[in-house]
Short mmCIF file of C-alpha atoms in Angstrom, two decimals:
data_model
loop_
_atom_site.label_atom_id
_atom_site.label_comp_id
_atom_site.label_asym_id
_atom_site.label_seq_id
_atom_site.Cartn_x
_atom_site.Cartn_y
_atom_site.Cartn_z
CA MET M 753 -7.26 10.15 22.83
CA LEU M 754 -7.88 12.55 19.69
CA GLY M 755 -7.60 11.04 16.58
CA ALA M 756 -8.58 8.19 15.09
CA GLY M 757 -6.08 7.02 12.81
CA ILE M 758 -3.72 3.79 13.03
CA SER M 759 -1.97 5.48 16.59
CA GLY M 760 -4.94 6.69 18.12
CA HIS M 761 -7.49 3.62 17.42
CA THR M 762 -4.51 1.06 18.51
CA ALA M 763 -3.62 3.12 21.61
CA ALA M 764 -7.09 3.12 22.17
CA LEU M 765 -7.87 0.01 22.20
CA HIS M 766 -5.34 -1.57 24.42
CA LEU M 767 -6.09 1.29 26.70
CA ARG M 768 -10.14 -0.23 27.24
CA ARG M 769 -8.10 -4.28 27.08
CA LEU M 770 -5.72 -3.04 30.09
CA LEU M 771 -7.43 -0.79 32.31
CA GLY M 772 -10.74 -1.97 34.64
CA LYS M 773 -14.00 -0.41 34.49
CA GLY M 774 -13.01 2.34 36.55
CA HIS M 775 -11.56 3.90 34.67
CA GLU M 776 -12.56 5.68 31.01
CA VAL M 777 -11.57 6.17 27.56
CA VAL M 778 -12.40 7.96 25.98
CA VAL M 779 -11.81 9.25 21.91
CA VAL M 780 -12.03 12.32 19.80
CA SER M 781 -11.97 11.79 16.51
CA PRO M 782 -13.68 14.28 13.92
CA ASN M 783 -14.24 10.83 11.40
CA SER M 784 -17.05 9.40 11.84
CA LYS M 785 -14.96 6.02 10.15
CA TRP M 786 -11.70 4.36 10.39
CA ASN M 787 -9.99 3.62 7.34
CA TRP M 788 -7.11 1.37 6.30
CA ILE M 789 -4.59 3.37 4.80
CA PRO M 790 -2.28 1.66 2.97
CA SER M 791 -5.40 -0.26 1.11
CA ASN M 792 -6.94 3.57 -0.54
CA ILE M 793 -3.65 2.64 -3.18
CA TRP M 794 -6.80 0.09 -4.57
CA VAL M 795 -9.74 2.24 -4.48
CA GLY M 796 -7.22 4.51 -6.25
CA VAL M 797 -7.29 2.06 -9.54
CA GLY M 798 -10.85 1.31 -8.79
CA LYS M 799 -10.05 -2.35 -7.53
CA MET M 800 -11.86 -1.46 -4.12
CA THR M 801 -15.02 0.04 -2.12
CA THR M 802 -14.44 2.44 -0.29
CA ASP M 803 -16.38 0.26 2.15
CA GLN M 804 -13.60 -2.22 1.70
CA VAL M 805 -11.36 -0.37 3.35
CA THR M 806 -13.82 2.08 5.90
CA PHE M 807 -15.56 1.62 8.97
CA PRO M 808 -17.45 3.00 11.33
CA LEU M 809 -15.73 3.54 14.65
CA ALA M 810 -18.79 4.22 16.78
CA PRO M 811 -20.07 1.01 16.71
CA ILE M 812 -17.02 -0.93 17.68
CA TYR M 813 -16.47 1.90 20.70
CA LYS M 814 -19.73 1.29 21.73
CA ARG M 815 -18.97 -2.60 21.58
CA LYS M 816 -15.44 -1.59 23.63
CA GLY M 817 -17.31 0.40 25.89
CA ILE M 818 -14.82 3.08 24.88
CA THR M 819 -16.58 7.23 24.69
CA PHE M 820 -17.06 8.34 21.21
CA HIS M 821 -16.69 11.85 20.02
CA GLN M 822 -16.78 13.11 16.76
CA ALA M 823 -15.12 16.57 17.32
CA LEU M 824 -12.23 18.69 16.05
CA ALA M 825 -9.46 19.19 19.20
CA THR M 826 -8.76 23.13 18.71
CA ALA M 827 -7.26 24.23 22.46
CA LEU M 828 -5.04 21.77 25.05
CA TYR M 829 -4.80 23.52 28.53
CA PRO M 830 -3.24 20.74 29.75
CA GLU M 831 -3.42 23.22 33.10
CA GLY M 832 -6.46 23.58 32.92
CA SER M 833 -7.85 27.49 32.88
CA PRO M 834 -9.95 30.34 34.46
CA ASP M 835 -13.43 27.53 33.16
CA MET M 836 -11.95 24.46 34.75
CA GLU M 837 -9.12 23.58 36.67
CA SER M 838 -8.48 20.31 36.10
CA PRO M 839 -6.36 19.60 32.47
CA HIS M 840 -8.84 19.29 29.58
CA VAL M 841 -9.02 19.42 25.80
CA SER M 842 -11.94 22.21 24.06
CA VAL M 843 -13.39 19.80 20.54
CA THR M 844 -15.36 21.62 18.08
CA PHE M 845 -18.46 18.43 17.60
CA THR M 846 -18.42 17.60 13.47
CA ASP M 847 -21.78 15.43 14.11
CA PRO M 848 -24.50 15.81 12.27
CA SER M 849 -26.74 15.70 15.88
CA ARG M 850 -24.77 18.09 16.99
CA LEU M 851 -22.89 20.11 14.43
CA ASN M 852 -20.48 22.71 15.70
CA GLU M 853 -21.30 22.82 19.33
CA THR M 854 -18.56 23.28 21.53
CA ALA M 855 -17.82 21.50 24.36
CA ASN M 856 -14.28 20.77 27.05
CA ILE M 857 -13.41 17.29 27.79
CA ALA M 858 -11.81 16.52 30.94
CA TYR M 859 -8.69 14.04 31.15
CA ASP M 860 -6.16 12.55 33.29
CA TYR M 861 -3.77 11.56 30.76
CA LEU M 862 -4.01 12.76 26.23
CA ILE M 863 -1.71 10.94 23.22
CA ASN M 864 -2.39 13.68 20.57
CA ALA M 865 -2.82 11.86 17.33
CA THR M 866 -3.56 13.74 14.96
CA GLY M 867 -2.17 12.59 12.36
CA PRO M 868 -1.44 15.39 9.18
CA LYS M 869 -3.74 17.91 7.78
CA LEU M 870 -2.95 17.81 4.12
CA ASN M 871 -2.28 20.69 3.30
CA PHE M 872 -2.81 21.10 -0.90
CA ALA M 873 -3.07 24.99 0.22
CA ALA M 874 1.09 24.36 0.20
CA THR M 875 1.12 24.37 -3.10
CA PRO M 876 -1.09 26.71 -5.79
CA GLY M 877 -3.56 24.76 -7.20
CA LEU M 878 -2.50 20.82 -6.05
CA GLY M 879 -5.17 18.80 -4.87
CA PRO M 880 -8.98 17.67 -5.48
CA ASP M 881 -9.87 21.83 -5.15
CA GLY M 882 -7.43 22.29 -7.79
CA TYR M 883 -6.09 20.42 -10.59
CA THR M 884 -5.53 16.96 -9.78
CA ALA M 885 -6.33 14.03 -7.74
CA SER M 886 -5.15 12.16 -5.15
CA VAL M 887 -5.16 8.98 -3.17
CA CYS M 888 -4.77 10.36 1.20
CA THR M 889 -8.71 9.49 2.20
CA ALA M 890 -11.12 6.82 0.65
CA PRO M 891 -13.47 9.73 -1.11
CA HIS M 892 -10.12 11.06 -2.97
CA ALA M 893 -9.26 8.07 -4.12
CA THR M 894 -12.56 7.04 -5.43
CA GLU M 895 -12.23 10.47 -7.36
CA ALA M 896 -8.47 9.50 -8.40
CA ALA M 897 -10.12 5.49 -9.90
CA ALA M 898 -12.89 7.41 -11.47
CA GLN M 899 -10.01 10.32 -13.68
CA LEU M 900 -8.30 7.23 -13.86
CA ALA M 901 -10.97 5.56 -15.21
CA THR M 902 -10.71 8.69 -18.31
CA VAL M 903 -8.11 8.89 -19.47
CA ILE M 904 -7.82 5.10 -20.46
CA SER M 905 -11.20 5.66 -22.04
CA LYS M 906 -10.12 7.64 -23.90
CA MET M 907 -6.12 5.89 -24.87
CA LYS M 908 -8.94 3.06 -26.12
CA ALA M 909 -10.35 6.46 -27.66
CA GLY M 910 -6.62 6.72 -29.76
CA GLN M 911 -5.85 9.21 -28.00
CA ARG M 912 -2.13 9.21 -25.90
CA GLN M 913 -1.99 10.62 -22.60
CA ARG M 914 0.57 11.97 -20.43
CA LEU M 915 -0.21 10.74 -16.08
CA VAL M 916 2.20 11.79 -13.73
CA ILE M 917 2.21 10.47 -10.08
CA GLY M 918 4.32 11.71 -7.21
CA VAL M 919 4.83 14.60 -5.09
CA GLY M 920 3.33 18.00 -4.88
CA HIS M 921 5.57 19.33 -2.81
CA GLY M 922 9.82 19.53 -1.95
CA THR M 923 9.10 18.20 1.12
CA CYS M 924 7.15 15.84 1.43
CA THR M 925 6.78 12.37 2.70
CA CYS M 926 5.25 9.43 1.88
CA GLU M 927 6.69 7.94 -1.49
CA GLY M 928 6.38 4.79 -1.12
CA ALA M 929 3.31 5.46 -2.11
CA ALA M 930 3.26 7.59 -4.67
CA PHE M 931 5.35 4.76 -5.77
CA GLU M 932 2.75 2.02 -4.79
CA TYR M 933 0.23 4.00 -6.81
CA THR M 934 3.01 5.13 -10.11
CA PHE M 935 2.96 0.70 -10.41
CA ASN M 936 -1.10 0.47 -10.37
CA VAL M 937 -1.73 2.90 -12.60
CA GLU M 938 0.38 1.30 -14.96
CA HIS M 939 -0.83 -2.11 -14.01
CA GLU M 940 -3.51 -1.03 -14.98
CA VAL M 941 -2.96 0.49 -17.75
CA ARG M 942 -1.79 -2.21 -19.27
CA ASP M 943 -4.66 -5.06 -17.87
CA ALA M 944 -6.50 -2.58 -20.21
CA GLY M 945 -4.42 -3.06 -23.48
CA VAL M 946 -3.22 0.41 -23.19
CA ARG M 947 0.35 0.80 -22.33
CA ASP M 948 1.66 1.65 -25.78
CA MET M 949 -0.12 5.00 -25.32
CA ALA M 950 0.55 5.97 -21.98
CA ASP M 951 2.88 8.36 -21.08
CA ILE M 952 4.36 7.02 -16.94
CA THR M 953 6.57 9.87 -15.09
CA TYR M 954 6.94 9.52 -10.75
CA LEU M 955 7.51 12.97 -10.16
CA THR M 956 9.37 13.36 -6.64
CA ASN M 957 11.73 15.32 -4.34
CA GLU M 958 13.92 12.46 -3.70
CA TYR M 959 17.37 12.93 -4.74
CA GLU M 960 17.34 9.47 -6.56
CA LEU M 961 14.65 6.80 -7.25
CA GLY M 962 14.88 3.99 -3.75
CA ASP M 963 15.35 7.00 -1.16
CA PHE M 964 12.02 6.49 0.45
CA GLY M 965 12.55 9.13 3.05
CA VAL M 966 14.20 7.07 4.50
CA GLY M 967 17.80 8.22 2.62
CA GLY M 968 17.50 4.98 1.29
CA MET M 969 18.17 1.37 2.64
CA THR M 970 21.10 -1.36 1.90
CA PHE M 971 20.70 -4.82 0.61
CA THR M 972 22.30 -7.64 -0.07
CA GLN M 973 22.37 -10.19 -1.79
CA LYS M 974 24.08 -12.75 -3.57
CA GLY M 975 26.78 -12.47 -1.88
CA LEU M 976 26.63 -8.63 -2.75
CA GLU M 977 25.27 -5.11 -1.69
CA THR M 978 22.63 -3.82 -3.53
CA THR M 979 21.21 -0.14 -3.22
CA SER M 980 17.67 0.35 -3.11
CA LYS M 981 18.27 2.81 -5.97
CA LEU M 982 19.47 0.74 -8.34
CA TRP M 983 16.85 -2.02 -7.36
CA THR M 984 14.13 0.87 -7.86
CA GLU M 985 15.24 2.17 -11.32
CA SER M 986 15.30 -1.20 -12.44
CA LEU M 987 11.53 -1.65 -11.82
CA PHE M 988 11.46 1.04 -12.90
CA ARG M 989 12.51 0.61 -16.32
CA GLU M 990 11.53 -2.96 -16.50
CA ARG M 991 8.42 -1.50 -16.80
CA GLY M 992 8.93 1.64 -18.66
CA VAL M 993 8.17 4.19 -15.79
CA ASN M 994 9.68 7.94 -16.79
CA ALA M 995 11.33 10.00 -13.36
CA VAL M 996 12.02 13.45 -12.64
CA LEU M 997 13.65 13.97 -9.47
CA GLY M 998 14.58 15.75 -6.59
CA ALA M 999 11.45 18.14 -8.56
CA HIS M 1000 9.46 20.74 -6.16
CA VAL M 1001 5.83 21.83 -7.17
CA GLU M 1002 5.49 25.27 -7.55
CA LYS M 1003 2.18 25.57 -8.72
CA ILE M 1004 -0.27 23.44 -11.39
CA GLU M 1005 -2.42 25.03 -13.67
CA PRO M 1006 -4.37 23.43 -15.64
CA GLY M 1007 -3.27 20.42 -17.36
CA VAL M 1008 0.63 21.95 -16.55
CA ILE M 1009 2.83 21.05 -12.91
CA ASN M 1010 5.03 23.32 -12.79
CA TYR M 1011 8.82 22.53 -10.71
CA GLU M 1012 11.64 23.50 -9.52
CA GLN M 1013 14.52 21.36 -9.49
CA LEU M 1014 17.23 20.74 -7.38
CA ASP M 1015 19.67 21.97 -9.88
CA GLY M 1016 17.84 25.59 -9.60
CA SER M 1017 16.27 24.91 -12.58
CA LYS M 1018 11.95 26.13 -13.68
CA ASN M 1019 10.45 23.81 -15.45
CA GLN M 1020 7.05 22.05 -16.41
CA LEU M 1021 5.08 19.26 -16.95
CA GLU M 1022 2.18 18.70 -19.44
CA TYR M 1023 -0.04 15.98 -17.77
CA ASP M 1024 -3.83 14.59 -18.68
CA PHE M 1025 -4.08 12.54 -15.85
CA ALA M 1026 -1.77 14.01 -12.19
CA MET M 1027 -2.14 12.13 -9.25
CA LEU M 1028 0.13 14.67 -6.34
CA LEU M 1029 0.63 13.55 -2.85
CA PRO M 1030 0.21 16.90 -0.41
CA PRO M 1031 2.69 17.68 2.32
CA PHE M 1032 1.80 17.43 5.36
CA ARG M 1033 0.94 19.49 8.77
CA GLY M 1034 0.04 18.97 12.35
CA ALA M 1035 -3.14 19.37 12.69
CA ASP M 1036 -5.31 22.70 13.65
CA LEU M 1037 -4.39 23.05 17.50
CA GLN M 1038 -3.11 25.71 20.32
CA ALA M 1039 -1.97 25.31 23.81
CA PHE M 1040 -2.96 27.51 26.50
CA ASN M 1041 -1.58 26.94 29.58
CA ALA M 1042 -2.63 27.96 33.13
CA VAL M 1043 -3.80 31.00 33.13
CA GLY M 1044 -4.50 31.35 29.58
CA ASP M 1045 -1.13 31.87 27.76
CA ASP M 1046 -0.58 30.72 24.41
CA VAL M 1047 1.70 27.96 24.87
CA SER M 1048 0.97 26.75 21.18
CA ALA M 1049 4.97 28.32 19.88
CA GLU M 1050 6.36 26.10 23.19
CA VAL M 1051 4.26 22.46 22.59
CA PHE M 1052 4.31 22.53 18.89
CA ALA M 1053 6.33 22.82 16.41
CA PRO M 1054 6.28 25.32 13.49
CA SER M 1055 5.53 22.74 11.24
CA GLY M 1056 2.22 22.59 13.38
CA PHE M 1057 3.66 18.79 15.19
CA MET M 1058 3.87 18.15 18.74
CA LYS M 1059 7.46 18.30 20.52
CA VAL M 1060 8.21 15.83 22.61
CA ASP M 1061 11.46 13.76 24.05
CA ALA M 1062 13.56 14.26 21.01
CA ASN M 1063 16.88 16.46 20.89
CA TYR M 1064 15.37 19.06 19.05
CA ALA M 1065 18.36 21.43 18.21
CA ALA M 1066 19.81 21.87 14.78
CA LYS M 1067 22.79 20.71 13.76
CA PRO M 1068 24.34 19.80 10.56
CA PHE M 1069 23.46 15.99 9.27
CA GLU M 1070 26.82 14.96 10.54
CA GLN M 1071 26.24 15.49 13.52
CA TRP M 1072 22.30 13.52 13.33
CA ARG M 1073 22.08 10.53 15.91
CA ALA M 1074 20.27 8.01 16.89
CA GLU M 1075 19.83 8.78 19.82
CA ASP M 1076 17.82 12.34 18.65
CA TRP M 1077 14.97 10.40 17.89
CA PRO M 1078 12.05 10.23 20.87
CA SER M 1079 11.50 7.04 22.57
CA THR M 1080 8.75 7.75 25.09
CA TYR M 1081 6.79 10.54 23.06
CA GLU M 1082 5.47 12.69 25.86
CA SER M 1083 5.09 16.04 25.56
CA SER M 1084 8.00 17.79 26.20
CA ARG M 1085 6.43 20.87 28.33
CA PHE M 1086 3.29 19.01 29.54
CA PRO M 1087 3.45 15.90 31.22
CA ASN M 1088 0.47 12.91 31.20
CA VAL M 1089 0.47 14.28 26.45
CA PHE M 1090 2.05 13.01 23.93
CA GLY M 1091 2.13 13.19 20.97
CA VAL M 1092 2.39 9.71 18.10
CA GLY M 1093 2.44 8.97 14.87
CA ILE M 1094 2.44 11.70 12.57
CA ALA M 1095 1.56 13.94 15.40
CA PHE M 1096 4.53 13.99 16.49
CA ALA M 1097 7.22 16.60 15.57
CA PRO M 1098 10.57 14.55 14.38
CA PRO M 1099 13.58 16.17 15.59
CA HIS M 1100 15.63 16.36 11.71
CA GLN M 1101 14.53 14.38 8.25
CA ILE M 1102 16.42 10.97 7.37
CA SER M 1103 17.08 12.05 3.90
CA MET M 1104 20.14 14.10 3.51
CA PRO M 1105 18.20 17.56 3.52
CA ARG M 1106 19.47 19.41 0.19
CA THR M 1107 18.70 22.73 -1.39
CA SER M 1108 18.56 24.17 -4.56
CA PRO M 1109 20.78 27.14 -5.25
CA ASN M 1110 17.36 29.36 -4.93
CA GLY M 1111 17.03 28.18 -1.49
CA THR M 1112 14.07 25.67 -1.87
CA VAL M 1113 14.26 22.99 0.66
CA ILE M 1114 13.66 20.11 -1.45
CA THR M 1115 13.58 17.24 1.13
CA PRO M 1116 11.41 14.64 1.74
CA ALA M 1117 10.10 14.88 5.07
CA PRO M 1118 10.13 11.34 7.11
CA PRO M 1119 7.66 8.58 6.92
CA ARG M 1120 6.56 8.19 10.78
CA THR M 1121 3.17 6.84 8.82
CA GLY M 1122 1.59 2.57 9.24
CA MET M 1123 3.75 0.01 11.37
CA PRO M 1124 5.44 2.49 13.01
CA SER M 1125 2.12 4.59 14.52
CA GLY M 1126 0.95 1.51 15.95
CA VAL M 1127 3.95 1.11 18.11
CA MET M 1128 4.49 4.12 18.74
CA GLY M 1129 0.89 4.22 20.08
CA LYS M 1130 0.75 1.30 22.22
CA THR M 1131 4.04 2.83 23.28
CA ALA M 1132 2.39 5.99 24.67
CA ALA M 1133 -0.48 3.83 26.60
CA LEU M 1134 1.17 1.13 27.77
CA THR M 1135 3.07 4.22 29.44
CA ILE M 1136 -0.33 5.44 30.83
CA PHE M 1137 -1.41 2.27 31.90
CA ASP M 1138 2.09 1.88 34.05
CA ARG M 1139 1.51 5.25 35.67
CA ILE M 1140 -2.06 4.79 36.86
CA LYS M 1141 -1.68 0.74 38.46
CA MET M 1142 2.04 2.32 39.45
CA GLY M 1143 2.06 5.75 39.81
CA SER M 1144 4.61 7.86 38.26
CA SER M 1145 7.41 5.89 40.17
CA ALA M 1146 5.98 3.59 36.66
CA THR M 1147 9.13 3.26 33.84
CA ASP M 1148 8.05 4.78 30.58
CA HIS M 1149 7.75 1.94 27.49
CA LYS M 1150 10.06 3.45 24.72
CA ALA M 1151 10.27 2.05 20.80
CA SER M 1152 12.44 4.95 19.32
CA MET M 1153 12.50 5.14 15.18
CA SER M 1154 16.20 4.16 15.62
CA SER M 1155 15.08 1.40 17.90
CA MET M 1156 12.55 -0.50 16.19
CA GLY M 1157 12.20 -2.30 12.22
CA ALA M 1158 9.61 -1.41 9.67
CA ALA M 1159 8.24 -3.57 6.82
CA CYS M 1160 7.13 -1.34 3.54
CA VAL M 1161 4.77 -3.72 0.77
CA ALA M 1162 5.15 -1.86 -1.45
CA SER M 1163 2.15 -3.57 -4.13
CA ALA M 1164 2.78 -2.67 -7.86
CA GLY M 1165 -0.46 -4.60 -9.01
CA THR M 1166 -3.82 -6.74 -7.58
CA GLY M 1167 -4.42 -9.50 -8.53
CA LEU M 1168 -4.03 -12.90 -6.93
CA ARG M 1169 -1.99 -13.91 -9.46
CA ARG M 1170 -0.99 -11.55 -11.51
CA GLY M 1171 -0.42 -9.22 -8.36
CA SER M 1172 3.32 -8.51 -8.00
CA ALA M 1173 4.47 -5.95 -4.89
CA ALA M 1174 7.76 -4.32 -3.54
CA ALA M 1175 8.17 -6.39 -0.33
CA MET M 1176 10.50 -3.92 1.45
CA THR M 1177 11.75 -4.01 5.80
CA MET M 1178 14.22 -1.82 7.13
CA TYR M 1179 15.57 -2.29 10.16
CA PRO M 1180 16.01 -0.32 12.61
CA VAL M 1181 14.47 2.95 10.22
CA VAL M 1182 16.15 6.10 11.76
CA PRO M 1183 19.59 4.52 9.90
CA ASP M 1184 22.56 4.40 13.49
CA TYR M 1185 25.58 4.84 12.03
CA GLN M 1186 27.66 3.84 15.77
CA ARG M 1187 25.83 0.46 16.19
CA PHE M 1188 25.87 -0.41 12.59
CA GLY M 1189 28.54 1.15 10.88
CA ARG M 1190 28.53 2.47 6.91
CA THR M 1191 24.81 1.46 5.38
CA GLY M 1192 23.28 2.21 9.86
CA ARG M 1193 21.54 -0.70 9.43
CA SER M 1194 21.35 -4.63 9.99
CA ALA M 1195 22.18 -6.27 6.99
CA LYS M 1196 19.96 -9.60 7.98
CA ASP M 1197 16.84 -6.89 9.21
CA THR M 1198 17.24 -4.88 6.09
CA PHE M 1199 16.38 -6.56 2.86
CA GLY M 1200 13.76 -5.66 -0.15
CA GLU M 1201 12.47 -8.64 -2.96
CA ILE M 1202 9.55 -8.18 -5.43
CA GLY M 1203 6.94 -11.13 -6.75
CA LEU M 1204 3.37 -12.45 -6.46
CA ALA M 1205 3.92 -13.08 -2.52
CA GLY M 1206 4.52 -9.10 -1.63
CA HIS M 1207 1.38 -8.41 -3.48
CA TRP M 1208 -0.48 -11.85 -0.87
CA ILE M 1209 1.31 -9.63 2.13
CA LYS M 1210 0.40 -6.87 1.06
CA TYR M 1211 -3.52 -8.13 1.34
CA MET M 1212 -2.93 -9.97 4.07
CA LEU M 1213 -2.06 -7.46 6.17
CA HIS M 1214 -5.46 -5.65 4.43
CA VAL M 1215 -7.83 -8.67 6.04
CA ALA M 1216 -4.93 -9.11 9.66
CA PHE M 1217 -5.18 -5.14 10.18
CA ILE M 1218 -9.21 -4.29 9.67
CA TYR M 1219 -9.90 -7.61 11.49
CA LYS M 1220 -7.38 -5.86 14.40
CA ALA M 1221 -8.76 -2.88 14.02
CA LYS M 1222 -13.01 -4.31 14.29
CA ALA M 1223 -11.75 -5.78 17.93
CA ARG M 1224 -12.17 -8.92 16.80
CA PRO M 1225 -11.20 -11.65 18.76
CA LEU M 1226 -8.06 -12.27 20.09
CA TRP M 1227 -7.31 -9.14 18.75
CA TYR M 1228 -4.97 -7.80 19.96
CA LEU M 1229 -1.93 -10.59 18.99
CA ILE M 1230 -2.31 -9.15 15.75
CA PRO M 1231 1.83 -6.82 15.84
CA GLU M 1232 1.15 -4.24 15.22
CA MET E 691 19.16 12.40 -22.13
CA ASP E 692 19.08 13.69 -18.82
CA GLU E 693 21.24 11.98 -15.38
CA ALA E 694 17.52 10.34 -14.16
CA THR E 695 16.72 8.80 -17.42
CA ALA E 696 20.28 7.61 -18.60
CA SER E 697 20.67 6.00 -14.25
CA ILE E 698 17.28 4.40 -14.84
CA ALA E 699 18.30 2.94 -18.91
CA SER E 700 21.76 1.70 -17.89
CA SER E 701 20.13 -0.10 -14.19
CA PRO E 702 19.69 -3.84 -14.47
CA LEU E 703 17.15 -5.88 -16.21
CA PRO E 704 15.83 -8.79 -13.90
CA THR E 705 16.72 -12.15 -16.89
CA GLU E 706 13.28 -14.81 -17.82
CA GLN E 707 14.20 -16.54 -14.64
CA THR E 708 13.62 -13.81 -12.70
CA ILE E 709 11.17 -13.10 -14.32
CA ARG E 710 8.70 -16.94 -14.26
CA ARG E 711 10.26 -17.29 -10.28
CA ARG E 712 8.73 -14.09 -9.38
CA LYS E 713 5.45 -15.30 -11.07
CA ASN E 714 5.48 -18.97 -9.78
CA LEU E 715 2.80 -20.41 -8.32
CA VAL E 716 4.65 -23.14 -6.10
CA PHE E 717 8.12 -20.66 -5.50
CA GLN E 718 5.94 -17.80 -4.65
CA THR E 719 3.96 -19.35 -2.14
CA TRP E 720 7.34 -20.24 -0.47
CA ARG E 721 8.46 -16.47 -0.33
CA PHE E 722 5.57 -16.01 1.32
CA VAL E 723 6.01 -17.70 4.14
CA ALA E 724 9.83 -16.50 4.55
CA LEU E 725 9.16 -12.92 3.73
CA ASN E 726 6.54 -13.35 6.82
CA LEU E 727 8.95 -15.30 8.51
CA ARG E 728 12.01 -12.70 8.54
CA MET E 729 9.18 -9.69 8.91
CA LEU E 730 8.75 -11.67 12.30
CA THR E 731 11.59 -12.21 13.44
CA MET E 732 12.54 -8.58 12.58
CA ILE E 733 9.13 -7.00 14.55
CA THR E 734 10.47 -9.43 17.30
CA LYS E 735 14.11 -8.27 17.45
CA GLY E 736 12.62 -4.55 17.03
CA SER E 737 10.08 -4.79 20.45
CA HIS E 738 9.96 -2.52 23.10
#
C-alpha cells in the first residue's frame, strides 16, 4: 500500500486480517500519523486538538503485524528494472532515523492510495505559505484556528472583519468541507457574541449552491421534490452568509482575493481572514517499464492521478455514462496495480463542466474522499486476497461510484446540545440517468436533513472511524 | 444585487416550529436513530 489515509489504511487492515502470516503486508507513507480529516474542521475552529484527530501509525502496524515504512514513494517499476528483477517501488525515507535514504521495495500486488498532492502552487498566494489558511491537514487547521481567534478578538475590540471561506481555484473539489468550515466559523462567531461584526462570504467554483461537486441533489420532502440548491440557499439566508459562485481564484495578495467568474468578469474580494482549499493533483510518482523507459504518461493522467479501468475517452457532457466510471480500480497499464481513493483518475467531472468566455475552466472536480475512498480500498484488498487464494481465475470485486452511495454529514456548528449539521445521503454518487431517470439518483436513498441529530452522527462517525482505524476489537464490523 | 445574493434572499426560511424541532432533544433522538437506519440501508444497497 502506498499511502496510509482512509483508502490505503483500510486496504492494509483488511489484507492483514484476511491473509495468513505467510504473506507480508507493507505500508509506505510519508506521514507518521493517521488523520481523520473530516474532523479537521473542528480543529480549525479550536474545538478539537491535533491529538484528537490523529494518532501514530507505527504502533498500530506493529500490533497488527504490518510492515511500515515512513517514506515517500517516488517511482514504480511494475515490470522490474535492470537493478531488481521483480516489480518494485522506489522510496525515499521521511522517517527521521533514515531521512533521505532511498530503497527499492518489491511487491506482488500494489495499491496506490497516495491521495492528493495539495496543489497550493496552482494559485499564487494561496495557502499557509502564502496569505490564506487551510484545514487540509491537522497542523494547517491548528494554524487556521489561531488566525480565527485573532479576528474574533478584533471583532470583540470593535473592528468589523471580513471572513472569506471557500475554494482557491476553479477546479477544486471538497466544496462540502468548505461549506462545513463556513458554518462552523459562523457558529463560533455567533457564540463569541460578535456575529454582527462579521461579514462572512462563501467563495466557490460551484455554479450554484448545493452542487457540492456532484451536480447537486434532488430530495423528496413532504411529497414534493426539492433541490439541494434551494435547501442550501435557505441555510445561507437563515445564517446570514453571502456567496460568490462560479469563481476561479487567480491570485491572492495580502488582504485581497483576485478572481474570475463564469461570466468572464474579473473581481476582487477584500478579507481579514480567508480559508481557501487548494486544488488537488496526483502524487509526484513516475512509472518505468522493464527497460527503464518512462511510461508515466501511460500510467497517469496529466493531473497525476492513476488511470484505472475507466472509460477515459473525451466526450461531451450529454454522452457521459455511469459505466464510464471504474469498478475494479486496476491500473489500465499494469495488472496487479490498483489506484484507489483520490489517487485514481476520474473519467470526467460529475458536475456539468463550465468554462468562462476567457476559456477558464470553472467546474468542481469529483469528490472521492471519505466513504467512497474506504470502499475502494476494501474492494481492491478483497480482489487481491481472492487472486492470492484462487489465482488469476478469481473474479474481481467491484465498487463503482455509479453504483455506490455516500453519506455526507456536513457540520454546521459544534456542541452536543447546540450543534447542528446537514446530513445528506445520495445513491449513487455518480448519477445514472439511464437507471434512475431525470434526477439520476434513487429518490428513496437521496435525502437531506438539518438538525442536532446530524451533529451527533458526525461526532459518532469521528469516534467510530478512529476506533476502526486503530484496529480495535471487531473494527471490521464498522462499515466503510 | 447579484444573482447569487438575489437567489439566497428569495429562498424560504425555516419556520419557528422547524427551528425548534431541529433543536428538540426528544425529536432529534428519534431523527438520530432514523437517519442512521436510512444511511445503513443505503450503504447495504451499495455494498459489493
